[in-house]
C-alpha cells in the first residue's frame, strides 16, 4: 500500500480514486501554507476530514472536507491563479461530474467571504444545508481543540449559541456526539435548557405584550422605507390595510421602530455589522415586541441591533437596560470604540461610543467621559443579538407581513 493510500485509509476509510485526487488537490491548494501553530496547513483539512468521517461515515463528504478551505485560501496564497481555476480543480477531483459539482457547491457554501456576513450569521445561513454544516462544525471542533486565540474562541461560542437557540437544540442532521464534543470544547456544556420559557417569564414580569395579545384585525408589518439605505420600519397596522393606524380602527394598539444598517462611510465604524435604531415609539406594553422583531431581523440580516449612536432618550435608555440585564434570550456583545481601545487587532467591532459616554445626570453634550473606560459599563456600548423566536411565532400565526 502506498503512503498516500495509507493516509487516505486513516482519514476516510477505504481508499478511492476520488479521495486520492481530493487529497492531492488539497495538497496543491495549501502548498507552503502554515497554521498559526507553525505546522503545515494541510494538517487542518486532514483532521477536519477525519472528524467528518468519524461522525458521519460518508466518503464523499469526507473528500469535500479535505477541500473545504481551498477556494478561500489557494487564490489568496497564490497556489492557483484565480478562484475559477481552483473551482475547476475541485470539481475535477471526482470521477462522477455530479459528485464533483456537489463538492464544489459545498465548498462554495463554506467559503466565508471577507466583508460579508458576520461570522455567526454566516454559520446560521448553513442551517438549510446539513452537509455543509457538518463540515463547518467539524472545522470549528478541530480549531477549538487546537489552542484557539481568545477572539477565535469567542467567535465560535457566539456561533454555537446562535445555532442552538435558532434550531431549538441540536441542528437537523448533526450527530449528537459531534454536537456534545463541540459544546465541551467551547465550554458550553449544559447551558440553559430553555431560553424560550425564560423569555415568556420575562414578558409576564415586564407586563409586555406578546404575539398572543395581538387582537384580531391587527398585524405587524415590516416595511422597507428606503431601498438605498436599507432602512426598514416595523409597525402595528390593520390587517389588509397597513396604511390605516390600528387606533383609527378602534384598536388600543400603537407602535413602530425604524432601523437601518450601519453605513461605514458615515464615520460610525462597522459596529460588528449591526443595524442601528433610527426612531421608535409605542403605547405602554406594545414596544418590547416590535423591538424584539427589530433585533431578530437585524440578527438575521447582520450583526444584531445597537442604539442610536448620537442620542438616546431616557425612556429609550430603559429599553436597553432591560435588554442588557433581564433577558436570557438576548445576547449582548461588547463593541470597541473608534480608537480601537479594547481589541486593537480587530477593526470589525469598532463603533462610535458617543451615546455611551454621556453622564446619566446631565443633558450637556460636552459633559462626557472622553478618556475613561466608563462607557464600557453602559448598555449602549453593546450590540445585541437574538434568535427569531418572535418572528417565527408571528409568522406561524399569520400576524407578520413583509411588504
mmCIF file of C-alpha atoms in Angstrom:
data_model
loop_
_atom_site.group_PDB
_atom_site.id
_atom_site.type_symbol
_atom_site.label_atom_id
_atom_site.label_comp_id
_atom_site.label_asym_id
_atom_site.label_seq_id
_atom_site.Cartn_x
_atom_site.Cartn_y
_atom_site.Cartn_z
ATOM 1 C CA UNK A 1 0.000 0.000 0.000
ATOM 2 C CA UNK A 2 1.384 3.411 -0.963
ATOM 3 C CA UNK A 3 1.886 6.094 1.659
ATOM 4 C CA UNK A 4 -0.931 8.127 0.089
ATOM 5 C CA UNK A 5 -3.370 5.210 0.244
ATOM 6 C CA UNK A 6 -2.395 4.506 3.859
ATOM 7 C CA UNK A 7 -3.062 8.146 4.694
ATOM 8 C CA UNK A 8 -6.472 8.032 2.981
ATOM 9 C CA UNK A 9 -7.407 4.910 4.953
ATOM 10 C CA UNK A 10 -6.511 6.702 8.207
ATOM 11 C CA UNK A 11 -8.681 9.693 7.260
ATOM 12 C CA UNK A 12 -11.686 8.499 5.263
ATOM 13 C CA UNK A 13 -11.731 4.704 5.420
ATOM 14 C CA UNK A 14 -11.377 2.609 2.261
ATOM 15 C CA UNK A 15 -9.188 4.424 -0.314
ATOM 16 C CA UNK A 16 -10.803 5.501 -3.596
ATOM 17 C CA UNK A 17 -9.598 7.395 -6.653
ATOM 18 C CA UNK A 18 -11.792 10.342 -5.662
ATOM 19 C CA UNK A 19 -10.198 10.536 -2.222
ATOM 20 C CA UNK A 20 -6.722 10.276 -3.758
ATOM 21 C CA UNK A 21 -7.497 13.153 -6.088
ATOM 22 C CA UNK A 22 -9.186 15.280 -3.408
ATOM 23 C CA UNK A 23 -6.173 14.928 -1.112
ATOM 24 C CA UNK A 24 -3.803 15.764 -3.978
ATOM 25 C CA UNK A 25 -5.884 18.856 -4.812
ATOM 26 C CA UNK A 26 -5.814 19.940 -1.163
ATOM 27 C CA UNK A 27 -2.030 19.447 -1.070
ATOM 28 C CA UNK A 28 -1.655 21.680 -4.125
ATOM 29 C CA UNK A 29 -4.030 24.331 -2.800
ATOM 30 C CA UNK A 30 -2.283 24.624 0.586
ATOM 31 C CA UNK A 31 1.288 24.190 -0.669
ATOM 32 C CA UNK A 32 3.660 26.176 1.556
ATOM 33 C CA UNK A 33 0.849 27.428 3.800
ATOM 34 C CA UNK A 34 1.227 27.062 7.574
ATOM 35 C CA UNK A 35 -1.111 27.370 10.538
ATOM 36 C CA UNK A 36 -0.741 29.805 13.420
ATOM 37 C CA UNK A 37 0.974 26.975 15.337
ATOM 38 C CA UNK A 38 3.622 26.647 12.623
ATOM 39 C CA UNK A 39 2.585 23.228 11.301
ATOM 40 C CA UNK A 40 1.720 22.626 7.640
ATOM 41 C CA UNK A 41 -1.783 23.912 6.943
ATOM 42 C CA UNK A 42 -2.738 20.643 5.238
ATOM 43 C CA UNK A 43 -2.916 19.025 8.690
ATOM 44 C CA UNK A 44 -6.072 21.056 9.363
ATOM 45 C CA UNK A 45 -8.246 19.831 6.429
ATOM 46 C CA UNK A 46 -6.977 16.288 7.098
ATOM 47 C CA UNK A 47 -8.159 16.499 10.716
ATOM 48 C CA UNK A 48 -11.479 18.070 9.671
ATOM 49 C CA UNK A 49 -11.997 15.196 7.226
ATOM 50 C CA UNK A 50 -11.228 12.671 9.984
ATOM 51 C CA UNK A 51 -13.862 14.290 12.214
ATOM 52 C CA UNK A 52 -16.424 14.242 9.396
ATOM 53 C CA UNK A 53 -15.800 10.573 8.705
ATOM 54 C CA UNK A 54 -15.793 9.685 12.414
ATOM 55 C CA UNK A 55 -19.300 11.035 12.937
ATOM 56 C CA UNK A 56 -20.936 10.610 9.512
ATOM 57 C CA UNK A 57 -19.145 7.752 7.652
ATOM 58 C CA UNK A 58 -19.652 9.474 4.310
ATOM 59 C CA UNK A 59 -16.666 9.254 1.949
ATOM 60 C CA UNK A 60 -17.932 11.916 -0.493
ATOM 61 C CA UNK A 61 -18.443 14.308 2.415
ATOM 62 C CA UNK A 62 -15.019 13.359 3.760
ATOM 63 C CA UNK A 63 -13.478 14.265 0.395
ATOM 64 C CA UNK A 64 -15.309 17.614 0.366
ATOM 65 C CA UNK A 65 -13.961 18.261 3.879
ATOM 66 C CA UNK A 66 -10.411 17.821 2.585
ATOM 67 C CA UNK A 67 -11.161 20.680 0.177
ATOM 68 C CA UNK A 68 -13.207 22.945 2.464
ATOM 69 C CA UNK A 69 -10.632 25.799 2.676
ATOM 70 C CA UNK A 70 -9.181 25.524 -0.819
ATOM 71 C CA UNK A 71 -11.434 28.049 -2.543
ATOM 72 C CA UNK A 72 -10.770 30.622 0.174
ATOM 73 C CA UNK A 73 -7.014 30.076 0.619
ATOM 74 C CA UNK A 74 -5.472 28.943 -2.697
ATOM 75 C CA UNK A 75 -6.137 32.176 -4.691
ATOM 76 C CA UNK A 76 -5.048 34.299 -1.721
ATOM 77 C CA UNK A 77 -1.760 32.446 -1.246
ATOM 78 C CA UNK A 78 -1.040 32.209 -4.965
ATOM 79 C CA UNK A 79 -1.023 28.437 -5.424
ATOM 80 C CA UNK A 80 -3.581 28.956 -8.210
ATOM 81 C CA UNK A 81 -4.115 31.978 -10.415
ATOM 82 C CA UNK A 82 -7.805 32.516 -9.684
ATOM 83 C CA UNK A 83 -10.842 31.286 -7.786
ATOM 84 C CA UNK A 84 -12.211 29.996 -11.096
ATOM 85 C CA UNK A 85 -9.133 27.794 -11.568
ATOM 86 C CA UNK A 86 -9.500 26.442 -8.037
ATOM 87 C CA UNK A 87 -13.195 25.729 -8.627
ATOM 88 C CA UNK A 88 -12.302 23.728 -11.732
ATOM 89 C CA UNK A 89 -9.728 21.705 -9.780
ATOM 90 C CA UNK A 90 -12.263 20.936 -7.047
ATOM 91 C CA UNK A 91 -14.944 19.637 -9.407
ATOM 92 C CA UNK A 92 -12.347 17.725 -11.453
ATOM 93 C CA UNK A 93 -11.216 15.835 -8.338
ATOM 94 C CA UNK A 94 -14.166 13.442 -8.723
ATOM 95 C CA UNK A 95 -14.797 10.870 -11.454
ATOM 96 C CA UNK A 96 -18.547 11.486 -11.338
ATOM 97 C CA UNK A 97 -19.252 15.088 -12.508
ATOM 98 C CA UNK A 98 -22.390 15.244 -10.354
ATOM 99 C CA UNK A 99 -20.389 14.434 -7.210
ATOM 100 C CA UNK A 100 -17.750 16.962 -8.258
ATOM 101 C CA UNK A 101 -20.355 19.703 -8.689
ATOM 102 C CA UNK A 102 -21.894 18.858 -5.319
ATOM 103 C CA UNK A 103 -18.488 19.040 -3.635
ATOM 104 C CA UNK A 104 -17.875 22.427 -5.295
ATOM 105 C CA UNK A 105 -21.290 23.652 -4.152
ATOM 106 C CA UNK A 106 -20.495 22.675 -0.553
ATOM 107 C CA UNK A 107 -17.052 24.316 -0.646
ATOM 108 C CA UNK A 108 -18.677 27.466 -2.033
ATOM 109 C CA UNK A 109 -21.151 27.494 0.869
ATOM 110 C CA UNK A 110 -18.274 27.069 3.313
ATOM 111 C CA UNK A 111 -16.283 29.975 1.871
ATOM 112 C CA UNK A 112 -16.822 32.915 4.234
ATOM 113 C CA UNK A 113 -16.212 35.969 2.098
ATOM 114 C CA UNK A 114 -14.315 38.810 3.737
ATOM 115 C CA UNK A 115 -16.613 41.777 4.320
ATOM 116 C CA UNK A 116 -19.682 39.551 4.035
ATOM 117 C CA UNK A 117 -21.993 38.359 6.811
ATOM 118 C CA UNK A 118 -20.763 38.464 10.409
ATOM 119 C CA UNK A 119 -19.432 35.038 11.387
ATOM 120 C CA UNK A 120 -22.406 33.923 13.497
ATOM 121 C CA UNK A 121 -24.838 34.968 10.748
ATOM 122 C CA UNK A 122 -22.745 33.111 8.153
ATOM 123 C CA UNK A 123 -22.891 29.925 10.278
ATOM 124 C CA UNK A 124 -26.653 30.355 10.773
ATOM 125 C CA UNK A 125 -27.018 30.580 6.988
ATOM 126 C CA UNK A 126 -25.834 26.946 6.784
ATOM 127 C CA UNK A 127 -28.814 25.610 8.755
ATOM 128 C CA UNK A 128 -30.587 24.822 5.476
ATOM 129 C CA UNK A 129 -27.581 22.833 4.219
ATOM 130 C CA UNK A 130 -26.835 19.928 6.629
ATOM 131 C CA UNK A 131 -23.863 18.611 4.620
ATOM 132 C CA UNK A 132 -22.123 21.985 4.616
ATOM 133 C CA UNK A 133 -22.963 22.448 8.313
ATOM 134 C CA UNK A 134 -21.443 19.049 9.189
ATOM 135 C CA UNK A 135 -18.130 20.136 7.683
ATOM 136 C CA UNK A 136 -18.282 23.630 9.191
ATOM 137 C CA UNK A 137 -18.904 22.199 12.675
ATOM 138 C CA UNK A 138 -16.070 19.709 12.174
ATOM 139 C CA UNK A 139 -13.850 22.640 11.182
ATOM 140 C CA UNK A 140 -14.884 24.504 14.338
ATOM 141 C CA UNK A 141 -14.269 21.439 16.518
ATOM 142 C CA UNK A 142 -10.715 20.977 15.258
ATOM 143 C CA UNK A 143 -9.958 24.683 15.694
ATOM 144 C CA UNK A 144 -11.380 24.647 19.232
ATOM 145 C CA UNK A 145 -9.149 21.669 20.019
ATOM 146 C CA UNK A 146 -6.072 23.442 18.625
ATOM 147 C CA UNK A 147 -5.420 26.143 21.250
ATOM 148 C CA UNK A 148 -7.562 28.877 19.624
ATOM 149 C CA UNK A 149 -6.995 32.561 20.319
ATOM 150 C CA UNK A 150 -9.444 34.284 22.679
ATOM 151 C CA UNK A 151 -11.101 36.144 19.806
ATOM 152 C CA UNK A 152 -11.410 32.940 17.768
ATOM 153 C CA UNK A 153 -12.981 31.043 20.667
ATOM 154 C CA UNK A 154 -15.410 33.896 21.346
ATOM 155 C CA UNK A 155 -16.407 33.862 17.674
ATOM 156 C CA UNK A 156 -17.155 30.125 17.822
ATOM 157 C CA UNK A 157 -19.044 30.375 21.118
ATOM 158 C CA UNK A 158 -21.284 33.105 19.669
ATOM 159 C CA UNK A 159 -21.968 30.996 16.566
ATOM 160 C CA UNK A 160 -22.727 27.803 18.532
ATOM 161 C CA UNK A 161 -25.069 29.626 20.904
ATOM 162 C CA UNK A 162 -26.865 31.198 17.937
ATOM 163 C CA UNK A 163 -27.204 27.773 16.276
ATOM 164 C CA UNK A 164 -28.550 26.123 19.413
ATOM 165 C CA UNK A 165 -31.119 28.821 20.063
ATOM 166 C CA UNK A 166 -32.247 29.188 16.445
ATOM 167 C CA UNK A 167 -32.502 25.424 15.871
ATOM 168 C CA UNK A 168 -34.151 24.863 19.251
ATOM 169 C CA UNK A 169 -31.454 22.341 20.191
ATOM 170 C CA UNK A 170 -29.124 20.220 18.061
ATOM 171 C CA UNK A 171 -29.349 21.374 14.424
ATOM 172 C CA UNK A 172 -31.021 18.974 11.995
ATOM 173 C CA UNK A 173 -28.659 16.331 10.594
ATOM 174 C CA UNK A 174 -25.914 16.877 13.193
ATOM 175 C CA UNK A 175 -24.776 13.830 15.153
ATOM 176 C CA UNK A 176 -25.471 14.092 18.891
ATOM 177 C CA UNK A 177 -21.945 13.025 19.846
ATOM 178 C CA UNK A 178 -20.477 15.581 17.433
ATOM 179 C CA UNK A 179 -22.598 18.347 18.967
ATOM 180 C CA UNK A 180 -21.674 17.354 22.517
ATOM 181 C CA UNK A 181 -17.981 17.343 21.609
ATOM 182 C CA UNK A 182 -18.382 20.879 20.249
ATOM 183 C CA UNK A 183 -20.205 22.067 23.358
ATOM 184 C CA UNK A 184 -17.481 20.617 25.587
ATOM 185 C CA UNK A 185 -14.657 22.102 23.504
ATOM 186 C CA UNK A 186 -16.334 25.522 23.609
ATOM 187 C CA UNK A 187 -17.142 25.301 27.336
ATOM 188 C CA UNK A 188 -20.887 25.394 26.683
ATOM 189 C CA UNK A 189 -21.823 22.128 28.414
ATOM 190 C CA UNK A 190 -25.289 22.141 29.962
ATOM 191 C CA UNK A 191 -26.242 25.706 29.162
ATOM 192 C CA UNK A 192 -29.754 26.938 29.994
ATOM 193 C CA UNK A 193 -32.226 24.317 28.777
ATOM 194 C CA UNK A 194 -35.000 26.635 27.630
ATOM 195 C CA UNK A 195 -34.431 30.284 26.799
ATOM 196 C CA UNK A 196 -37.944 30.377 25.390
ATOM 197 C CA UNK A 197 -39.527 29.688 28.792
ATOM 198 C CA UNK A 198 -37.324 32.373 30.322
ATOM 199 C CA UNK A 199 -38.457 34.766 27.599
ATOM 200 C CA UNK A 200 -42.112 34.108 28.409
ATOM 201 C CA UNK A 201 -41.485 34.714 32.116
ATOM 202 C CA UNK A 202 -39.753 37.996 31.302
ATOM 203 C CA UNK A 203 -42.666 39.103 29.141
ATOM 204 C CA UNK A 204 -45.071 38.458 32.004
ATOM 205 C CA UNK A 205 -42.790 40.179 34.530
ATOM 206 C CA UNK A 206 -42.471 43.296 32.404
ATOM 207 C CA UNK A 207 -46.205 43.341 31.524
ATOM 208 C CA UNK A 208 -45.146 43.404 27.877
ATOM 209 C CA UNK A 209 -47.466 42.236 25.125
ATOM 210 C CA UNK A 210 -46.668 39.045 23.240
ATOM 211 C CA UNK A 211 -47.846 37.555 19.930
ATOM 212 C CA UNK A 212 -50.959 36.069 21.570
ATOM 213 C CA UNK A 213 -52.056 39.547 22.698
ATOM 214 C CA UNK A 214 -52.369 40.993 19.196
ATOM 215 C CA UNK A 215 -56.106 41.446 18.589
ATOM 216 C CA UNK A 216 -57.902 40.044 15.554
ATOM 217 C CA UNK A 217 -57.719 42.606 12.771
ATOM 218 C CA UNK A 218 -54.232 43.843 13.715
ATOM 219 C CA UNK A 219 -50.929 42.626 12.295
ATOM 220 C CA UNK A 220 -47.278 43.627 12.461
ATOM 221 C CA UNK A 221 -45.738 44.878 9.237
ATOM 222 C CA UNK A 222 -42.108 45.098 8.122
ATOM 223 C CA UNK A 223 -41.830 47.900 5.588
ATOM 224 C CA UNK A 224 -38.691 48.718 3.557
ATOM 225 C CA UNK A 225 -38.733 52.507 3.857
ATOM 226 C CA UNK A 226 -35.697 53.361 1.727
ATOM 227 C CA UNK A 227 -34.106 50.770 -0.520
ATOM 228 C CA UNK A 228 -30.905 52.794 -0.973
ATOM 229 C CA UNK A 229 -30.102 52.818 2.773
ATOM 230 C CA UNK A 230 -31.759 49.502 3.653
ATOM 231 C CA UNK A 231 -33.910 51.297 6.249
ATOM 232 C CA UNK A 232 -36.973 49.370 7.469
ATOM 233 C CA UNK A 233 -39.833 50.141 9.827
ATOM 234 C CA UNK A 234 -41.639 47.577 11.961
ATOM 235 C CA UNK A 235 -45.109 48.781 12.960
ATOM 236 C CA UNK A 236 -48.593 47.722 14.026
ATOM 237 C CA UNK A 237 -51.225 48.117 11.333
ATOM 238 C CA UNK A 238 -54.682 46.959 10.294
ATOM 239 C CA UNK A 239 -54.770 43.580 8.554
ATOM 240 C CA UNK A 240 -55.271 44.103 4.824
ATOM 241 C CA UNK A 241 -54.674 47.855 5.067
ATOM 242 C CA UNK A 242 -51.277 48.689 6.605
ATOM 243 C CA UNK A 243 -51.769 52.379 5.746
ATOM 244 C CA UNK A 244 -54.503 52.563 8.371
ATOM 245 C CA UNK A 245 -53.436 53.020 12.001
ATOM 246 C CA UNK A 246 -54.944 50.497 14.457
ATOM 247 C CA UNK A 247 -56.189 53.285 16.739
ATOM 248 C CA UNK A 248 -58.166 54.716 13.808
ATOM 249 C CA UNK A 249 -59.895 51.342 13.511
ATOM 250 C CA UNK A 250 -60.775 51.249 17.218
ATOM 251 C CA UNK A 251 -57.811 49.189 18.464
ATOM 252 C CA UNK A 252 -55.856 50.307 21.506
ATOM 253 C CA UNK A 253 -52.578 49.362 19.830
ATOM 254 C CA UNK A 254 -49.807 51.583 18.540
ATOM 255 C CA UNK A 255 -46.093 51.304 17.964
ATOM 256 C CA UNK A 256 -43.258 51.497 15.457
ATOM 257 C CA UNK A 257 -39.483 51.173 15.279
ATOM 258 C CA UNK A 258 -37.235 52.181 12.382
ATOM 259 C CA UNK A 259 -33.799 50.597 11.971
ATOM 260 C CA UNK A 260 -31.095 50.751 9.309
ATOM 261 C CA UNK A 261 -27.767 49.019 8.663
ATOM 262 C CA UNK A 262 -24.634 50.917 9.642
ATOM 263 C CA UNK A 263 -23.003 52.704 6.722
ATOM 264 C CA UNK A 264 -19.208 52.559 7.275
ATOM 265 C CA UNK A 265 -18.857 55.728 5.210
ATOM 266 C CA UNK A 266 -20.644 57.787 7.857
ATOM 267 C CA UNK A 267 -17.774 57.567 10.353
ATOM 268 C CA UNK A 268 -19.591 55.429 12.921
ATOM 269 C CA UNK A 269 -17.383 52.373 12.455
ATOM 270 C CA UNK A 270 -18.610 48.968 11.306
ATOM 271 C CA UNK A 271 -20.101 48.102 14.733
ATOM 272 C CA UNK A 272 -19.839 44.360 14.121
ATOM 273 C CA UNK A 273 -22.223 44.551 11.179
ATOM 274 C CA UNK A 274 -25.069 45.713 13.434
ATOM 275 C CA UNK A 275 -28.185 47.676 12.488
ATOM 276 C CA UNK A 276 -28.984 50.904 14.340
ATOM 277 C CA UNK A 277 -32.240 52.207 15.802
ATOM 278 C CA UNK A 278 -33.253 55.380 13.994
ATOM 279 C CA UNK A 279 -36.523 56.092 15.783
ATOM 280 C CA UNK A 280 -39.201 54.379 17.883
ATOM 281 C CA UNK A 281 -42.420 54.974 19.764
ATOM 282 C CA UNK A 282 -45.256 52.883 21.210
ATOM 283 C CA UNK A 283 -48.124 52.713 23.659
ATOM 284 C CA UNK A 284 -47.190 51.209 27.010
ATOM 285 C CA UNK A 285 -46.746 47.443 26.725
ATOM 286 C CA UNK A 286 -46.622 47.334 22.928
ATOM 287 C CA UNK A 287 -43.000 48.444 22.479
ATOM 288 C CA UNK A 288 -40.983 45.364 23.552
ATOM 289 C CA UNK A 289 -42.464 43.084 20.898
ATOM 290 C CA UNK A 290 -41.551 45.321 17.965
ATOM 291 C CA UNK A 291 -38.102 45.923 19.490
ATOM 292 C CA UNK A 292 -37.735 42.134 19.626
ATOM 293 C CA UNK A 293 -38.704 41.824 15.972
ATOM 294 C CA UNK A 294 -36.274 44.586 15.008
ATOM 295 C CA UNK A 295 -33.478 42.864 16.946
ATOM 296 C CA UNK A 296 -34.288 39.462 15.410
ATOM 297 C CA UNK A 297 -34.452 40.957 11.908
ATOM 298 C CA UNK A 298 -31.116 42.715 12.449
ATOM 299 C CA UNK A 299 -29.576 39.460 13.692
ATOM 300 C CA UNK A 300 -30.851 37.510 10.687
ATOM 301 C CA UNK A 301 -29.629 40.172 8.248
ATOM 302 C CA UNK A 302 -26.497 41.395 10.007
ATOM 303 C CA UNK A 303 -24.743 41.588 13.351
ATOM 304 C CA UNK A 304 -27.709 42.426 15.574
ATOM 305 C CA UNK A 305 -29.060 45.742 16.872
ATOM 306 C CA UNK A 306 -27.495 48.802 18.517
ATOM 307 C CA UNK A 307 -28.936 52.020 19.865
ATOM 308 C CA UNK A 308 -28.813 55.324 18.021
ATOM 309 C CA UNK A 309 -25.168 56.460 18.183
ATOM 310 C CA UNK A 310 -25.914 60.168 18.611
ATOM 311 C CA UNK A 311 -28.592 60.442 21.293
ATOM 312 C CA UNK A 312 -30.809 58.147 23.323
ATOM 313 C CA UNK A 313 -33.758 59.436 25.351
ATOM 314 C CA UNK A 314 -34.236 58.458 28.985
ATOM 315 C CA UNK A 315 -37.176 56.222 28.053
ATOM 316 C CA UNK A 316 -35.163 54.524 25.316
ATOM 317 C CA UNK A 317 -32.268 54.058 27.746
ATOM 318 C CA UNK A 318 -34.619 51.987 29.919
ATOM 319 C CA UNK A 319 -35.225 49.673 26.957
ATOM 320 C CA UNK A 320 -31.505 48.983 26.611
ATOM 321 C CA UNK A 321 -31.121 48.496 30.374
ATOM 322 C CA UNK A 322 -33.896 45.908 30.072
ATOM 323 C CA UNK A 323 -32.169 44.046 27.236
ATOM 324 C CA UNK A 324 -28.776 44.196 28.942
ATOM 325 C CA UNK A 325 -29.745 42.808 32.320
ATOM 326 C CA UNK A 326 -33.052 40.985 32.192
ATOM 327 C CA UNK A 327 -33.361 38.935 29.024
ATOM 328 C CA UNK A 328 -31.792 35.493 28.897
ATOM 329 C CA UNK A 329 -32.685 35.106 25.205
ATOM 330 C CA UNK A 330 -30.805 38.280 24.221
ATOM 331 C CA UNK A 331 -27.007 38.229 23.958
ATOM 332 C CA UNK A 332 -25.013 41.467 24.425
ATOM 333 C CA UNK A 333 -21.668 41.799 22.616
ATOM 334 C CA UNK A 334 -19.206 44.462 23.768
ATOM 335 C CA UNK A 335 -18.203 46.861 20.981
ATOM 336 C CA UNK A 336 -14.891 48.694 20.817
ATOM 337 C CA UNK A 337 -14.612 52.456 20.302
ATOM 338 C CA UNK A 338 -13.269 54.209 17.213
ATOM 339 C CA UNK A 339 -9.805 54.400 18.815
ATOM 340 C CA UNK A 340 -9.609 50.573 18.854
ATOM 341 C CA UNK A 341 -9.097 50.690 22.634
ATOM 342 C CA UNK A 342 -10.305 47.202 23.572
ATOM 343 C CA UNK A 343 -9.301 44.990 20.646
ATOM 344 C CA UNK A 344 -6.523 46.765 18.729
ATOM 345 C CA UNK A 345 -6.078 43.767 16.404
ATOM 346 C CA UNK A 346 -9.738 43.729 15.387
ATOM 347 C CA UNK A 347 -11.394 46.557 13.452
ATOM 348 C CA UNK A 348 -14.767 44.932 12.741
ATOM 349 C CA UNK A 349 -16.086 45.767 16.236
ATOM 350 C CA UNK A 350 -15.090 49.453 16.179
ATOM 351 C CA UNK A 351 -18.103 51.685 16.806
ATOM 352 C CA UNK A 352 -18.811 55.272 17.784
ATOM 353 C CA UNK A 353 -19.434 55.333 21.559
ATOM 354 C CA UNK A 354 -20.583 58.928 21.997
ATOM 355 C CA UNK A 355 -24.023 57.965 23.279
ATOM 356 C CA UNK A 356 -22.465 55.527 25.771
ATOM 357 C CA UNK A 357 -20.178 58.271 27.147
ATOM 358 C CA UNK A 358 -22.932 60.614 28.313
ATOM 359 C CA UNK A 359 -23.330 61.096 32.016
ATOM 360 C CA UNK A 360 -26.779 59.994 33.105
ATOM 361 C CA UNK A 361 -27.426 63.126 35.153
ATOM 362 C CA UNK A 362 -26.747 65.743 32.503
ATOM 363 C CA UNK A 363 -28.109 66.972 29.209
ATOM 364 C CA UNK A 364 -24.885 68.813 28.328
ATOM 365 C CA UNK A 365 -23.272 67.139 25.303
ATOM 366 C CA UNK A 366 -19.877 68.440 26.431
ATOM 367 C CA UNK A 367 -20.155 66.654 29.778
ATOM 368 C CA UNK A 368 -18.963 63.201 28.739
ATOM 369 C CA UNK A 369 -16.312 60.675 29.699
ATOM 370 C CA UNK A 370 -13.999 61.091 26.706
ATOM 371 C CA UNK A 371 -10.874 59.466 28.151
ATOM 372 C CA UNK A 372 -12.196 56.937 30.687
ATOM 373 C CA UNK A 373 -13.420 53.337 30.392
ATOM 374 C CA UNK A 374 -16.819 54.198 31.885
ATOM 375 C CA UNK A 375 -18.532 53.841 28.505
ATOM 376 C CA UNK A 376 -17.982 50.080 28.702
ATOM 377 C CA UNK A 377 -20.374 49.965 31.660
ATOM 378 C CA UNK A 378 -23.192 51.349 29.529
ATOM 379 C CA UNK A 379 -25.736 49.080 27.786
ATOM 380 C CA UNK A 380 -25.424 51.487 24.854
ATOM 381 C CA UNK A 381 -21.860 50.310 24.172
ATOM 382 C CA UNK A 382 -23.063 46.859 23.110
ATOM 383 C CA UNK A 383 -24.675 45.241 20.094
ATOM 384 C CA UNK A 384 -27.464 42.759 20.802
ATOM 385 C CA UNK A 385 -28.404 39.551 19.014
ATOM 386 C CA UNK A 386 -31.498 37.430 19.424
ATOM 387 C CA UNK A 387 -32.859 34.241 17.799
ATOM 388 C CA UNK A 388 -36.021 34.716 15.659
ATOM 389 C CA UNK A 389 -38.458 33.246 18.189
ATOM 390 C CA UNK A 390 -40.929 36.142 17.995
ATOM 391 C CA UNK A 391 -40.731 36.372 14.195
ATOM 392 C CA UNK A 392 -41.327 32.624 13.847
ATOM 393 C CA UNK A 393 -44.247 32.675 16.251
ATOM 394 C CA UNK A 394 -45.873 35.632 14.467
ATOM 395 C CA UNK A 395 -45.368 34.033 11.047
ATOM 396 C CA UNK A 396 -46.965 30.798 12.256
ATOM 397 C CA UNK A 397 -49.975 32.808 13.473
ATOM 398 C CA UNK A 398 -50.227 34.794 10.227
ATOM 399 C CA UNK A 399 -49.582 38.010 12.109
ATOM 400 C CA UNK A 400 -46.364 39.173 10.436
ATOM 401 C CA UNK A 401 -46.385 40.712 6.945
ATOM 402 C CA UNK A 402 -43.299 41.810 4.995
ATOM 403 C CA UNK A 403 -44.293 44.485 2.492
#
